[in-house]
Short mmCIF file of C-alpha atoms and ligand atoms in Angstrom, two decimals:
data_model
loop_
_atom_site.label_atom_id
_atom_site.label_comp_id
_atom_site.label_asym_id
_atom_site.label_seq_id
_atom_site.Cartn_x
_atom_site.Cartn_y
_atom_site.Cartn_z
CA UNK A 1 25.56 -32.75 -109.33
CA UNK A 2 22.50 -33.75 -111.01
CA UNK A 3 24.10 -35.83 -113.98
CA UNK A 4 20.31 -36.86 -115.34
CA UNK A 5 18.73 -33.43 -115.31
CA UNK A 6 16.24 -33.24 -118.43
CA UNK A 7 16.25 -36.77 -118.94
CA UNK A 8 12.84 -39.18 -118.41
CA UNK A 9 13.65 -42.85 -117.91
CA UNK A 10 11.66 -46.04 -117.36
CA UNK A 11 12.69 -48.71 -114.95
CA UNK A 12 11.22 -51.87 -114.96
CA UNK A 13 11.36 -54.15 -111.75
CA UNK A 14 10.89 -50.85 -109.84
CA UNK A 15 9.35 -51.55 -106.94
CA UNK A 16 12.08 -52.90 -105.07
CA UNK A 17 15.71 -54.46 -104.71
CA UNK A 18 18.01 -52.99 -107.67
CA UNK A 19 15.32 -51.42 -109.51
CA UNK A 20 14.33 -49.42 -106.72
CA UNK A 21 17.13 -48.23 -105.66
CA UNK A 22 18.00 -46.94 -109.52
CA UNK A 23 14.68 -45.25 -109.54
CA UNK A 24 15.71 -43.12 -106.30
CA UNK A 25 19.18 -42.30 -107.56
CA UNK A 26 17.92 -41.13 -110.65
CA UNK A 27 15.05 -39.18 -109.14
CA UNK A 28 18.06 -37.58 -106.94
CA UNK A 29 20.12 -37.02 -110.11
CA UNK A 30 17.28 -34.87 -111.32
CA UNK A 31 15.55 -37.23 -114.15
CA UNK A 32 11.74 -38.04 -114.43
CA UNK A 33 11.15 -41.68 -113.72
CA UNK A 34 8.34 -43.95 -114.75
CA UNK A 35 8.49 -46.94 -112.05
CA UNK A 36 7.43 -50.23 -113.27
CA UNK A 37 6.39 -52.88 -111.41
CA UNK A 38 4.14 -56.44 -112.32
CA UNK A 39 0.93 -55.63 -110.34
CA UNK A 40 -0.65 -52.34 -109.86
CA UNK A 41 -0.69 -53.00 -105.72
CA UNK A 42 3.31 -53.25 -105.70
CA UNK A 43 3.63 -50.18 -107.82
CA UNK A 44 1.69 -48.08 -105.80
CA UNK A 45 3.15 -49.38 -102.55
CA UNK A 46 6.70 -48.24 -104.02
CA UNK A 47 5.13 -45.04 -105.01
CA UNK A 48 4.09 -44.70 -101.04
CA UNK A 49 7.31 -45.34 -99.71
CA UNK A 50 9.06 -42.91 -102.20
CA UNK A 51 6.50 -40.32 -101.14
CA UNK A 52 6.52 -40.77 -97.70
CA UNK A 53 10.47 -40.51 -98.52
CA UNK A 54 10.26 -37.63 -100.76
CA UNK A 55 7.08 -35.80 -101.24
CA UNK A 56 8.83 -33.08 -103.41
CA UNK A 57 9.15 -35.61 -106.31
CA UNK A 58 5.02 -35.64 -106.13
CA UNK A 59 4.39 -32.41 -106.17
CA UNK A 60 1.12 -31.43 -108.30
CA UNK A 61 2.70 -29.10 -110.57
CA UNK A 62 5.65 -30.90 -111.65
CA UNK A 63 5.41 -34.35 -110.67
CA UNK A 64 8.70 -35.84 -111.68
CA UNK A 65 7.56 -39.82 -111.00
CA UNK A 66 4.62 -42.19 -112.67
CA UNK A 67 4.22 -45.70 -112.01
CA UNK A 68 3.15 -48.19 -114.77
CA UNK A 69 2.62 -52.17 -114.77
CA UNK A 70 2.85 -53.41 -118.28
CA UNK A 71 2.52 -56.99 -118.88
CA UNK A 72 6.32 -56.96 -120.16
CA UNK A 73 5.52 -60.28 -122.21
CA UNK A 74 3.02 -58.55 -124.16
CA UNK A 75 4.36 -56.09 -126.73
CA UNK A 76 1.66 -54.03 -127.34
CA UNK A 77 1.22 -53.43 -123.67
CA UNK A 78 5.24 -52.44 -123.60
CA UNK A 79 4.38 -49.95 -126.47
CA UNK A 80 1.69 -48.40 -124.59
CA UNK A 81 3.67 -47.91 -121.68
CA UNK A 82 6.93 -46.34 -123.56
CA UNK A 83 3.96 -44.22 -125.23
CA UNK A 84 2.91 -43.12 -121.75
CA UNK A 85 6.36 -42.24 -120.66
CA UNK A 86 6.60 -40.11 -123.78
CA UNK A 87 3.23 -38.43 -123.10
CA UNK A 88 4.02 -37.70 -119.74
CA UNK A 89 7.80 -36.59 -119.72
CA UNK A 90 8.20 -35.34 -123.23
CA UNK A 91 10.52 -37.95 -123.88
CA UNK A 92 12.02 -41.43 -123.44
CA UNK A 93 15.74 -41.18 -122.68
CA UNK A 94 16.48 -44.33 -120.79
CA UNK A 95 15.19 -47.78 -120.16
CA UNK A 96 16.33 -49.66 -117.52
CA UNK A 97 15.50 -53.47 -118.19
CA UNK A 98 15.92 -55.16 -114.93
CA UNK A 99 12.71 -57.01 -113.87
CA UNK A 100 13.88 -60.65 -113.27
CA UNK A 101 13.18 -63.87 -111.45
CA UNK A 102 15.34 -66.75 -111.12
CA UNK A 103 14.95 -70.55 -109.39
CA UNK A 104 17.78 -72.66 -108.19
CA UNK A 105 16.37 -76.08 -109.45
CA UNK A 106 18.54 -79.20 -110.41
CA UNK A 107 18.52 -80.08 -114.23
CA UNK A 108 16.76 -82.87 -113.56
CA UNK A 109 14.00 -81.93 -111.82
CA UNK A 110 13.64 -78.35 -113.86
CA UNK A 111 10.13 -78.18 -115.92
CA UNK A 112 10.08 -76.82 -119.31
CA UNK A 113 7.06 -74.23 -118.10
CA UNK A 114 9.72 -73.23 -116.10
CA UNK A 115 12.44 -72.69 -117.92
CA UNK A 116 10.16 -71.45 -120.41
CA UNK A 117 8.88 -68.69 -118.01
CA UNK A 118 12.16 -67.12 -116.64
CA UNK A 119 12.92 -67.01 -120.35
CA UNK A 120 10.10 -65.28 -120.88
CA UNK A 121 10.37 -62.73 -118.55
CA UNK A 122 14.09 -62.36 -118.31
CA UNK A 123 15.16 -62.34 -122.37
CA UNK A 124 11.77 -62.15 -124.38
CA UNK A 125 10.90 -58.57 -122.12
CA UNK A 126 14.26 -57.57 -122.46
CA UNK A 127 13.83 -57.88 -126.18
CA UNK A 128 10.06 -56.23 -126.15
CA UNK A 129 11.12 -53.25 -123.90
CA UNK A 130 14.53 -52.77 -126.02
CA UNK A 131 12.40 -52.85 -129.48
CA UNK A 132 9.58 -50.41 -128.15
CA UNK A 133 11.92 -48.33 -126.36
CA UNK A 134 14.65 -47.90 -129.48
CA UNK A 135 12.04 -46.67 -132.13
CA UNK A 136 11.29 -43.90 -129.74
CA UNK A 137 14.61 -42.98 -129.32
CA UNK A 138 15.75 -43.22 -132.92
CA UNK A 139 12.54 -40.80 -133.48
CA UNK A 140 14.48 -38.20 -130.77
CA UNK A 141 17.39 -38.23 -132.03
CA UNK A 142 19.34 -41.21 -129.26
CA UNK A 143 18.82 -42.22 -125.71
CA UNK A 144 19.86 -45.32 -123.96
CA UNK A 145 19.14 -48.98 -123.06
CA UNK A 146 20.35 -50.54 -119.73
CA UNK A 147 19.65 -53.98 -118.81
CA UNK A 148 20.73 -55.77 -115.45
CA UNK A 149 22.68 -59.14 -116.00
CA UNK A 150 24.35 -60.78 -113.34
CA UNK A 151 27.82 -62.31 -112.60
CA UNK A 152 26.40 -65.81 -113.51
CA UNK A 153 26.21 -64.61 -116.61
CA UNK A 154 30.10 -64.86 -116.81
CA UNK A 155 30.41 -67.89 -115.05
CA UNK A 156 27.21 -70.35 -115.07
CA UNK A 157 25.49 -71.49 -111.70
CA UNK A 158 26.05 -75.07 -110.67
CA UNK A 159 22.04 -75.41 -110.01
CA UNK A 160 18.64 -73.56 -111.72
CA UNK A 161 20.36 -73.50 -115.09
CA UNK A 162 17.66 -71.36 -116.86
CA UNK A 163 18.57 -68.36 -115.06
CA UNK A 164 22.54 -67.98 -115.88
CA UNK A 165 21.46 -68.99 -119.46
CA UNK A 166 18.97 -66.47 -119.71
CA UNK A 167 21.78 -63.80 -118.35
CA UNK A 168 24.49 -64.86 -121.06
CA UNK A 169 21.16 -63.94 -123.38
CA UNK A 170 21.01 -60.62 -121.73
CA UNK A 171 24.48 -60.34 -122.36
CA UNK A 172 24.06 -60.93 -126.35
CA UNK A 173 21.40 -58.72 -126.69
CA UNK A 174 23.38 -56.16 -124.95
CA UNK A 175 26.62 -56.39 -127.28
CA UNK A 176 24.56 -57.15 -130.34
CA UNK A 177 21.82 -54.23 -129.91
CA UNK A 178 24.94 -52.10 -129.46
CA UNK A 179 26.06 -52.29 -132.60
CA UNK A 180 22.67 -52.03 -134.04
CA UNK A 181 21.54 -49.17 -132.60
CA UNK A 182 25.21 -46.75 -132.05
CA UNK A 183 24.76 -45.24 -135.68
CA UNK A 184 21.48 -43.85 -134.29
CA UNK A 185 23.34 -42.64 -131.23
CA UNK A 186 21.80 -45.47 -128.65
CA UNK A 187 24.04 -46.90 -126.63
CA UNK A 188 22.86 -50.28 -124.84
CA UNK A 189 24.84 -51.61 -121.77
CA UNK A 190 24.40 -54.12 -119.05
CA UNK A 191 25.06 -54.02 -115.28
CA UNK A 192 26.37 -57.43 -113.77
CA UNK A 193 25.84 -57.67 -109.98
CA UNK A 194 27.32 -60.09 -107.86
CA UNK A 195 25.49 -61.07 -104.94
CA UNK A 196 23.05 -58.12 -104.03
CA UNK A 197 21.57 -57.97 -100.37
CA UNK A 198 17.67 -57.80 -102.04
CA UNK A 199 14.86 -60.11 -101.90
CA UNK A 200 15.83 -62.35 -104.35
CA UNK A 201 18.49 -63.00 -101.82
CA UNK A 202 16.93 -62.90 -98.84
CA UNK A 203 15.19 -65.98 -99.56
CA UNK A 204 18.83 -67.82 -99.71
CA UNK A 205 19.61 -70.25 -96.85
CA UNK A 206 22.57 -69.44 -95.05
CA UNK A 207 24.14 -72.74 -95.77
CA UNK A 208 24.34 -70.81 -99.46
CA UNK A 209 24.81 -67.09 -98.26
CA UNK A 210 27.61 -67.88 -95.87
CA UNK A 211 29.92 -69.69 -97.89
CA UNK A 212 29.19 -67.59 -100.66
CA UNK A 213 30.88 -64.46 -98.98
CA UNK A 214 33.45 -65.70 -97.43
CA UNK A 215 34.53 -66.29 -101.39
CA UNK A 216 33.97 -62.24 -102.35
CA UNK A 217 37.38 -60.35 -101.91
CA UNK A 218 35.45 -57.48 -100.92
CA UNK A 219 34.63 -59.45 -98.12
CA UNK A 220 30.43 -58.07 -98.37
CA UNK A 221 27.37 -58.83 -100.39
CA UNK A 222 26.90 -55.78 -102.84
CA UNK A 223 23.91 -53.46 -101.56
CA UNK A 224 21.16 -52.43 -104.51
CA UNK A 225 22.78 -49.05 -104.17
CA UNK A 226 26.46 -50.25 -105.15
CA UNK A 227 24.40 -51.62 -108.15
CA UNK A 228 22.35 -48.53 -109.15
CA UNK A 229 25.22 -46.14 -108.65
CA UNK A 230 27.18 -48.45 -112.11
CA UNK A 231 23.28 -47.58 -113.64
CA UNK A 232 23.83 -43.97 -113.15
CA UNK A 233 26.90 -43.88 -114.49
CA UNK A 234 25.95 -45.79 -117.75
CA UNK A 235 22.74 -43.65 -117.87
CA UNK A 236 24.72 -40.34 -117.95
CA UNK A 237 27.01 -38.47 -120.39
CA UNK A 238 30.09 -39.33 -118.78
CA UNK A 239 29.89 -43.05 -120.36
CA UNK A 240 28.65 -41.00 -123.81
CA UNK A 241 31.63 -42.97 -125.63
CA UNK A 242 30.96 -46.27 -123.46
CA UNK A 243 28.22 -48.99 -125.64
CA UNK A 244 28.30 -52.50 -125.47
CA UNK A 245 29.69 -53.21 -122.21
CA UNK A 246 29.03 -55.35 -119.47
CA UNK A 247 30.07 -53.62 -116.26
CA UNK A 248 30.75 -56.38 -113.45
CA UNK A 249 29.47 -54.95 -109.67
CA UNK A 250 30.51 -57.96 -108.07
CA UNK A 251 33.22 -56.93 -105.31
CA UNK A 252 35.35 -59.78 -107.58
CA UNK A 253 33.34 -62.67 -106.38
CA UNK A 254 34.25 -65.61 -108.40
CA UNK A 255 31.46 -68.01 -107.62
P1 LIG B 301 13.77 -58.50 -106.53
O1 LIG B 301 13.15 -59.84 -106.50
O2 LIG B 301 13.96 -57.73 -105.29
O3 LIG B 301 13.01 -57.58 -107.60
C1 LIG B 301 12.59 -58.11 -108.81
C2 LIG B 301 11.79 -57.07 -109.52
O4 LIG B 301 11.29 -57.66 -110.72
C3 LIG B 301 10.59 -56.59 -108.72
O5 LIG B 301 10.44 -55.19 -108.86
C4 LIG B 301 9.40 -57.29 -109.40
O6 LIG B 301 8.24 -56.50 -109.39
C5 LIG B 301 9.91 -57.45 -110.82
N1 LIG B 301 9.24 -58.57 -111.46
C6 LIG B 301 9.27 -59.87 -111.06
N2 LIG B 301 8.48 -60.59 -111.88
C7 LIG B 301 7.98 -59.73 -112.81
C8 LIG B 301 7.11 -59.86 -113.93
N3 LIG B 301 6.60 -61.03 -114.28
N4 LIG B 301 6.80 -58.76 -114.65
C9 LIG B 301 7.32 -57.55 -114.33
N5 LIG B 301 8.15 -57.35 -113.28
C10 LIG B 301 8.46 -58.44 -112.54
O7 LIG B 301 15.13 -58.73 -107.27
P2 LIG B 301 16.48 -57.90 -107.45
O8 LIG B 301 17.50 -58.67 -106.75
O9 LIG B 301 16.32 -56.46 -107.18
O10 LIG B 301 16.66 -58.18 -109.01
C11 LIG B 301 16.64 -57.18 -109.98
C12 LIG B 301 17.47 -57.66 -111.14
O11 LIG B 301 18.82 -57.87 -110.68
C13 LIG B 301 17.02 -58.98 -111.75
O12 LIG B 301 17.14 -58.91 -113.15
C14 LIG B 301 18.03 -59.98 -111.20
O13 LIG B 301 18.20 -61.06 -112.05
C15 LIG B 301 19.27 -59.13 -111.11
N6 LIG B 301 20.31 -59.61 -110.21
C16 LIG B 301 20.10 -59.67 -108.86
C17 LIG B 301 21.13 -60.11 -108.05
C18 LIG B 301 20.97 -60.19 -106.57
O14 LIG B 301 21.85 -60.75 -105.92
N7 LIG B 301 19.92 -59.64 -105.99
C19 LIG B 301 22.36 -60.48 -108.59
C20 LIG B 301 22.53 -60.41 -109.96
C21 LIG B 301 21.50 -59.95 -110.75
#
């Protein structure tokens, strides 16, 4: 079943991990995707490996996939790039906002740039890609806003503390933009993965990887897939009555 068919969507974070594995399920549920990525070079390696993949999303006539790299601190840049999506597709149903870095530094070590930066990236894009992308959608007549959180957003981190704060932000701007937005028919939901076998975890000793799954119930890291299958869901009709939620993919780890 192709529950997207029609729809256009934007992903940021794109080119690999969660983000890339969204883009390809949504591709395969029959939407148009615009892949984002932070540098031109890892957008159009992404856009290789889907080709090489599936060429029939390329084809000339209707090319169903674009890839953008907006500077997502930079609003005017964001606007441009929903505008390009519109252009392109015919329409901006869903944005995926799930770009994000994080840093496992002690408190009292952490620099302010730091801190400053995952902010930056992780709540202030959130915010720039939600504001462009909503006064499209209110134009159309709705759409959706998805963001990725993560399970430290429910339960802190005991190290890097900029990055579980900046998730509980996610979180607020998820529930809050929610009730904003619902009596224009947007409905704005998050996606909280547990621990997810992508880069960002690869790079994980296994002094920290080890211990950490022998503490998940499901007995397994999450794969970007488990992840992006909770996006599809969200993104489609059958969650039309289902806004301001934070949807846990987490196999129950409690860490
Ligand atoms: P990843 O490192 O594999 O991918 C991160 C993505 O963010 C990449 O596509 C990268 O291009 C993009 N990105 C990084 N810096 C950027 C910038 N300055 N501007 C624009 N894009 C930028 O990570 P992932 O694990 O796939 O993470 C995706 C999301 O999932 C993040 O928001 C992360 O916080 C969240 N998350 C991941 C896990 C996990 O275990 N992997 C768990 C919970 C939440």
């Amino acid at each position: 079943m192709e529950l997207l068919k029609g729809k256009a969507a934007m992903v940021t974070g794109g080119t690999r991990g969660i983000g890339y594995a969204i883009v390809k399920l949504y591709l395969e549920n029959g939407a148009c995707v615009a892949l984002c990525g932070s540098r031109q070079e890892t957008v159009d390696k992404a856009l290789d490996k889907l080709r090489a993949e599936k060429p029939e999303y390329f084809e000339e006539e209707n090319s169903r996939v674009i890839g953008l790299c907006p500077d997502l601190q930079k609003p005017e840049e964001v606007e441009k790039a929903v505008a390009t999506v519109k252009e392109t597709f015919g329409s901006l149903d869903i944005c995926v906002n799930n770009a994000g870095v994080s840093a496992r530094e002690s408190l009292y070590t952490y620099k302010p740039e730091d801190f400053a930066n995952t902010m930056a990236l992780n709540v202030n894009a959130v915010f720039n890609c939600s504001q462009a992308a909503a006064k499209v959608m209110k134009e159309q007549g709705g759409g959706v806003i998805l963001n990725t959180s993560s399970m430290v957003s429910i339960y802190g981190q005991p190290s890097g503390v900029a990055y579980p704060a900046s998730k509980f932000a996610v979180n607020g701007l998820t529930k809050s933009l929610a009730r904003e937005l619902g009596k224009d028919n947007i409905r704005v939901n998050a996606v909280a993965p547990g621990v997810t076998r992508t880069d960002m975890v690869a790079v994980l000793p296994d002094e920290v990887i080890k211990p950490l799954i022998a503490t998940i119930p499901l007995g397994r890291v999450g794969e970007p897939e488990d992840v992006a299958n909770a996006f599809l869901y969200l993104a489609s009709d059958m969650a039309s009555y289902v806004t301001g939620v934070v949807l846990s993919v987490d196999g129950a780890a409690r860490t």
